[in-house]
Tab-separated table of C-alpha atoms and ligand atoms in Angstrom:
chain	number	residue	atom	x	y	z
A	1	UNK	CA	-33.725	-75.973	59.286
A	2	UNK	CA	-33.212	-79.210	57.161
A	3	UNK	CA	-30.807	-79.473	54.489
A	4	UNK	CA	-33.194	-78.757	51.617
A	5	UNK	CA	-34.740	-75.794	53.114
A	6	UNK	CA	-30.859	-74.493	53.676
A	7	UNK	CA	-30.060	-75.302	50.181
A	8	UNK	CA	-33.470	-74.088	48.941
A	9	UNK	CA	-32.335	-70.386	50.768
A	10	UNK	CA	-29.334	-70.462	49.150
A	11	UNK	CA	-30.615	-71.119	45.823
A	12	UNK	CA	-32.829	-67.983	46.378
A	13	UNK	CA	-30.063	-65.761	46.964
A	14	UNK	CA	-29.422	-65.943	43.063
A	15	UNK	CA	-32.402	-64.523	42.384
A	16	UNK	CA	-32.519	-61.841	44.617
A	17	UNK	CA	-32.790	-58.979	42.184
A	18	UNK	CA	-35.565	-60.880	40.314
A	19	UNK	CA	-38.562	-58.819	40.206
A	20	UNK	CA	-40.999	-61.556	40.007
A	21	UNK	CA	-40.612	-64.930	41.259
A	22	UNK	CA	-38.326	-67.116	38.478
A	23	UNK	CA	-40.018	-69.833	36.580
A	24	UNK	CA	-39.062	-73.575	37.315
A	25	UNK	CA	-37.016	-73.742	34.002
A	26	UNK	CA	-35.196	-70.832	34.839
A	27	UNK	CA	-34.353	-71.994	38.099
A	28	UNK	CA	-33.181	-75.355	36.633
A	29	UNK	CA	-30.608	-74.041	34.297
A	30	UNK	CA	-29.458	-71.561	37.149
A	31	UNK	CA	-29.329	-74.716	39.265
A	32	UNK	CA	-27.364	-76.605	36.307
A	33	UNK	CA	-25.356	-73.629	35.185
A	34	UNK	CA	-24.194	-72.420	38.352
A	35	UNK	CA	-20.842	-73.801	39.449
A	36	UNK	CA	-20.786	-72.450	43.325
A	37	UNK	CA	-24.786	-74.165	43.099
A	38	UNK	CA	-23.421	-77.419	42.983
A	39	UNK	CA	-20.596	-76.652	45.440
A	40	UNK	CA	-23.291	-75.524	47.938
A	41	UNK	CA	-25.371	-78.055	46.754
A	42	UNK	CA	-22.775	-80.576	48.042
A	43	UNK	CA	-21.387	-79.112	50.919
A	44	UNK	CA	-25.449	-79.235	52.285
A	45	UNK	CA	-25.418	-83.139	51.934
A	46	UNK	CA	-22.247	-83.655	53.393
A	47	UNK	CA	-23.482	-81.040	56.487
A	48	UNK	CA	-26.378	-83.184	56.743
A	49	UNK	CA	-24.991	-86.763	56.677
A	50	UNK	CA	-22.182	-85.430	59.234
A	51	UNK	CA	-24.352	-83.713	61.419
A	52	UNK	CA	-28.125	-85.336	60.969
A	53	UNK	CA	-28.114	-88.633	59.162
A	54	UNK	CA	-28.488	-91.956	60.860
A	55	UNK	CA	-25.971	-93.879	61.097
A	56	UNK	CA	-27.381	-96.130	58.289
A	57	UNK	CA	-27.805	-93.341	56.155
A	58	UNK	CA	-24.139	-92.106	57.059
A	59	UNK	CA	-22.289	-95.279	56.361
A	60	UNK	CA	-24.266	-95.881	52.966
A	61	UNK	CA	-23.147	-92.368	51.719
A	62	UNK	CA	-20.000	-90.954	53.241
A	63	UNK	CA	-17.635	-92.488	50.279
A	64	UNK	CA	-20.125	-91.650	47.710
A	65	UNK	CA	-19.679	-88.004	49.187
A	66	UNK	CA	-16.552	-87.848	49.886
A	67	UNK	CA	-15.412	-88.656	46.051
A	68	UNK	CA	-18.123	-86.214	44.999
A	69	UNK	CA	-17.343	-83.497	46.944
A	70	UNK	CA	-13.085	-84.176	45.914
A	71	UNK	CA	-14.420	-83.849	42.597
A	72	UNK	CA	-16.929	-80.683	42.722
A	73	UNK	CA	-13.672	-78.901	44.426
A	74	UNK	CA	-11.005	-80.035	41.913
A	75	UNK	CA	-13.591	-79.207	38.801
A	76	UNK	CA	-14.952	-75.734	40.360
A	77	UNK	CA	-11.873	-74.699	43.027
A	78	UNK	CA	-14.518	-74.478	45.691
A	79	UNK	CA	-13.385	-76.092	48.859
A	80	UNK	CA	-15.987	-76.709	51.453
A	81	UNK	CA	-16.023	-79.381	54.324
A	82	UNK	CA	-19.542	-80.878	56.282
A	83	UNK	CA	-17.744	-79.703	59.168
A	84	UNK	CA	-18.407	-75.836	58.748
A	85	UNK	CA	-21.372	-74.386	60.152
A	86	UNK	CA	-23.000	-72.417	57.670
A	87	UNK	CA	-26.028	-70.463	57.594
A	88	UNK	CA	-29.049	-70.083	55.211
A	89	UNK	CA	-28.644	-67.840	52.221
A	90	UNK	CA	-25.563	-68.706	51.523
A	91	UNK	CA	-23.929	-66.624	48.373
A	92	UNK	CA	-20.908	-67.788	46.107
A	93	UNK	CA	-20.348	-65.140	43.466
A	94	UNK	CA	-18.180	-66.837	40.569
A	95	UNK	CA	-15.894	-69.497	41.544
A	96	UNK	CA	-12.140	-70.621	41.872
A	97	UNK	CA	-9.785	-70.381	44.702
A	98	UNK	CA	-11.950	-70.823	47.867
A	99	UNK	CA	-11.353	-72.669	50.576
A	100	UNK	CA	-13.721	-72.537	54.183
A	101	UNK	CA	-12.106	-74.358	56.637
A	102	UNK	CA	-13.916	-77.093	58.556
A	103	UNK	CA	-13.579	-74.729	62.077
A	104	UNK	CA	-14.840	-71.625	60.695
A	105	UNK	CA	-18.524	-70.394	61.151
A	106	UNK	CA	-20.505	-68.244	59.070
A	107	UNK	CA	-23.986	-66.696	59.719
A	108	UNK	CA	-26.818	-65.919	57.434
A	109	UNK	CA	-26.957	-64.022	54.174
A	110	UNK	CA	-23.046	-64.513	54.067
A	111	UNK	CA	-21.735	-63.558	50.604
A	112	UNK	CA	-18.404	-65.107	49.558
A	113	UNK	CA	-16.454	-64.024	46.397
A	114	UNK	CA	-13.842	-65.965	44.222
A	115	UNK	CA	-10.077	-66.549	46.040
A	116	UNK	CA	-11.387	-66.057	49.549
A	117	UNK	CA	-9.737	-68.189	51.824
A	118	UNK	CA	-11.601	-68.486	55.835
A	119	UNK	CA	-9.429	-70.123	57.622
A	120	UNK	CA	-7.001	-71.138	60.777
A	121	UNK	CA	-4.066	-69.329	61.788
A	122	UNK	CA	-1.749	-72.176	61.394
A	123	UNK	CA	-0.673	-71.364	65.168
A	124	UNK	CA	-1.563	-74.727	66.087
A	125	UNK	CA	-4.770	-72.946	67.815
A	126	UNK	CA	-8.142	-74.898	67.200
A	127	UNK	CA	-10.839	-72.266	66.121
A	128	UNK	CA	-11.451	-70.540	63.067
A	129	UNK	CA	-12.762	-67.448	62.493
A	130	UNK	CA	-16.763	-66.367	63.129
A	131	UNK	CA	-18.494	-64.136	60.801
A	132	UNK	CA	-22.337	-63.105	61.485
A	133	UNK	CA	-24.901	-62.156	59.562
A	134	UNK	CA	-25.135	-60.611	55.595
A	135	UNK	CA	-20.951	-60.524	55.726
A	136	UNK	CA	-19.617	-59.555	52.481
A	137	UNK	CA	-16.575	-60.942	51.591
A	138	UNK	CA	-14.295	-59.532	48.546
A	139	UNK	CA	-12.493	-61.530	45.921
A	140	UNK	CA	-8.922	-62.261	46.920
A	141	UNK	CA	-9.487	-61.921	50.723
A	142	UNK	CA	-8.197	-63.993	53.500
A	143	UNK	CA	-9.561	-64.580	56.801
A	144	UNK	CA	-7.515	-65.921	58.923
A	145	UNK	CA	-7.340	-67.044	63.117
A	146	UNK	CA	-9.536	-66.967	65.614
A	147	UNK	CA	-11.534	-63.494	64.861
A	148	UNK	CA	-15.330	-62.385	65.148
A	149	UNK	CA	-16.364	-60.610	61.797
A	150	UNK	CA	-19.392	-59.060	63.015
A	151	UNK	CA	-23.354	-58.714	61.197
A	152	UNK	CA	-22.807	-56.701	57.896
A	153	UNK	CA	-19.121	-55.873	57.797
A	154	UNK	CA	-17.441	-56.339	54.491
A	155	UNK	CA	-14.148	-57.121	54.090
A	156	UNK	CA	-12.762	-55.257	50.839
A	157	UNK	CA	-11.623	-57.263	47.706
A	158	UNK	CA	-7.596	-58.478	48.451
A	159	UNK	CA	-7.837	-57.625	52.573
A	160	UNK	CA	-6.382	-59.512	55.133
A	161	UNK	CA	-8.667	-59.732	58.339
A	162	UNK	CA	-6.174	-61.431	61.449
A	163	UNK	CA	-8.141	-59.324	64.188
A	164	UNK	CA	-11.996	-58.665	64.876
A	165	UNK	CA	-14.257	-56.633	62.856
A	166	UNK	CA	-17.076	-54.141	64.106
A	167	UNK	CA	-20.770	-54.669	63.090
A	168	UNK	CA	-21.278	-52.959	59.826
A	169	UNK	CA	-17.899	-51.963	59.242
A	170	UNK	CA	-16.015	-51.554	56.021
A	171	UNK	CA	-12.484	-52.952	56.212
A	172	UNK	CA	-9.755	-52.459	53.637
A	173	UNK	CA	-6.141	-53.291	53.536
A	174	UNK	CA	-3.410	-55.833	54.365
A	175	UNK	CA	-3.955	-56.040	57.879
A	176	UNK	CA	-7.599	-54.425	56.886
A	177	UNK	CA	-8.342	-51.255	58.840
A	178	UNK	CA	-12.111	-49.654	59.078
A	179	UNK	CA	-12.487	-47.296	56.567
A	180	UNK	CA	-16.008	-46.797	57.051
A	181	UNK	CA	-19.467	-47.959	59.094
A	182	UNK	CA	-21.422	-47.941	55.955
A	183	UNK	CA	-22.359	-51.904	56.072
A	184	UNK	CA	-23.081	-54.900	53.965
A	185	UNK	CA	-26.386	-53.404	52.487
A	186	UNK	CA	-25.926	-52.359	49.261
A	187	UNK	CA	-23.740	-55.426	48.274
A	188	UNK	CA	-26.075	-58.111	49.788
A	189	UNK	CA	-29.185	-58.566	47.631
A	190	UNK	CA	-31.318	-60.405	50.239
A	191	UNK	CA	-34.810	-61.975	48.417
A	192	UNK	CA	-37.904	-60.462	49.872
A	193	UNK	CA	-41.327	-61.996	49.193
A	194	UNK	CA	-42.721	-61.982	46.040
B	201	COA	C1	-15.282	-52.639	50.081
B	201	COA	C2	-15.674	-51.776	48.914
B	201	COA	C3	-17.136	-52.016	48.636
B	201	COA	C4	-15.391	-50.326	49.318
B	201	COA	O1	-16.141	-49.465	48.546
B	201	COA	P1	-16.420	-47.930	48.988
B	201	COA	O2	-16.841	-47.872	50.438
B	201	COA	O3	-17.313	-47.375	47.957
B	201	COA	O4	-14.987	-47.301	48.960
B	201	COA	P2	-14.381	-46.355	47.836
B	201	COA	O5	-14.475	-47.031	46.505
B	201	COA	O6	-14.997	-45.002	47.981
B	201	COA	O7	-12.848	-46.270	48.245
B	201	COA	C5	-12.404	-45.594	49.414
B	201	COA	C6	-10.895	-45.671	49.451
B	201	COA	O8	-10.507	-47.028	49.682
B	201	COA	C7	-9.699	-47.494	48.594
B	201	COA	N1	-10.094	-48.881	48.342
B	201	COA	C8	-11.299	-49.333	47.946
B	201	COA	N2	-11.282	-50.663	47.857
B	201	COA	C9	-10.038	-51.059	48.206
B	201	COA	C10	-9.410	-52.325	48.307
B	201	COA	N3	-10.075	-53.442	48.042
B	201	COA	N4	-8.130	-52.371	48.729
B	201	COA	C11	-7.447	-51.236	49.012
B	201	COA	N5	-8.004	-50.005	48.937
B	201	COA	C12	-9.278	-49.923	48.523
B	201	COA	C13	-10.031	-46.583	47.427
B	201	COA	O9	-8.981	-46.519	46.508
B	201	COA	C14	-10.239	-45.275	48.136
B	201	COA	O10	-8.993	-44.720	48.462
B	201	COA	P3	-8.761	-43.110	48.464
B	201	COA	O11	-9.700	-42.574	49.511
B	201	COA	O12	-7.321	-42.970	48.810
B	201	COA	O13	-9.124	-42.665	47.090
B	201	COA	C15	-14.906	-52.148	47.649
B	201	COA	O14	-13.636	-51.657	47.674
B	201	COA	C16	-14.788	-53.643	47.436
B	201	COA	O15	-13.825	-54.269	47.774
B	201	COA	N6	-15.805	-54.211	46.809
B	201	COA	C17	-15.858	-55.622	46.531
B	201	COA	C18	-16.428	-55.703	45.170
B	201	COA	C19	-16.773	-57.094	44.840
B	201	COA	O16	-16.773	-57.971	45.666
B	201	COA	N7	-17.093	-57.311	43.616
B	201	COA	C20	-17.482	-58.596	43.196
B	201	COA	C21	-16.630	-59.017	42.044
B	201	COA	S1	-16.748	-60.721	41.831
């Protein structure tokens, strides 16, 4: 999927409880009005030119995004690098305090809340963690190592997840424990057709 169609899915997931389909004005102020937009908005360039982009194309821009992107994160304390893998319908609710580290991996539908931190370890191990499909993740949770967070778990507001989560599971706490198999569902407002 190319960048714009990524960023164009992510967009989308901010009007997901829209009954009809917004008009273009209303989607430009969301657009201009939405902090994690322009984080997302970013972090899809920089995906592209690291992964995609001729080498032209590459050289021309990587300062030019590099200084951006420094200065979306210091203005809206969302930290996101080219290097994570990312996929469409991505969801920032509010802003402040995130940080995805370059070696984690997140699926589709993924919904991120403010003070999450994905991340390494810091065992001097390589991989981050791996979450699938329509994960919810709470404000104030941390993610941490080399752990599978599998399709439509959520991880509760303030949890830390150091060990792999079920499918659809529900974990809570500091380590975070199941608590129930209930899923993502009703906290993951996915756009249907309109
Ligand atoms: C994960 C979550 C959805 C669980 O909701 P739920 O399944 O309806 O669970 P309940 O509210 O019935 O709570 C069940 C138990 O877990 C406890 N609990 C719920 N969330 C908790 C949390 N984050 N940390 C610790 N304990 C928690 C409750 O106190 C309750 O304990 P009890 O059985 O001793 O009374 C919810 O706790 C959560 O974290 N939501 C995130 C909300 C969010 O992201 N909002 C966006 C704001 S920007």
């Amino acid at each position: 999927m190319s960048a714009r169609k990524l960023l164009s899915t992510d967009i989308e997931r901010y009007f997901a409880l829209y009954p009809v389909r917004p008009s273009a004005y209303r989607r430009f102020r969301t657009v201009m009005e939405t902090e994690a937009i322009w984080a997302i908005a970013v972090y899809r360039w920089g995906h592209y030119l690291h992964y995609d982009a001729s080498r032209f194309t590459r050289l021309v821009f990587k300062f030019p995004y590099h200084y951006i992107s420094k200065l979306v994160g210091m203005m809206v304390g969302i930290h996101l690098f080219a290097e994570t893998k990312i996929g469409p319908g991505f969801y920032i609710g509010h802003y402040g305090g995130i940080w995805i580290s370059p070696l984690a991996t997140l699926g589709a539908n993924c919904n991120i809340g403010p003070n999450v931190v994905i991340g390494v370890a810091g065992k001097g191990r390589e991989k981050g963690p791996t979450l699938g499909d329509r994960v919810g993740v709470g404000p104030g949770a941390v993610i941490t190592g080399e752990v599978n967070v599998g399709s439509g778990a959520v991880v509760a507001a303030n949890s830390l997840v150091s060990g792999n989560v079920p499918e659809n599971a529900v974990v809570i706490g500091v380590p975070a424990r199941v608590l129930t198999y209930t899923g993502s569902a009703n906290l993951i407002g996915i756009p249907t057709e309109r």
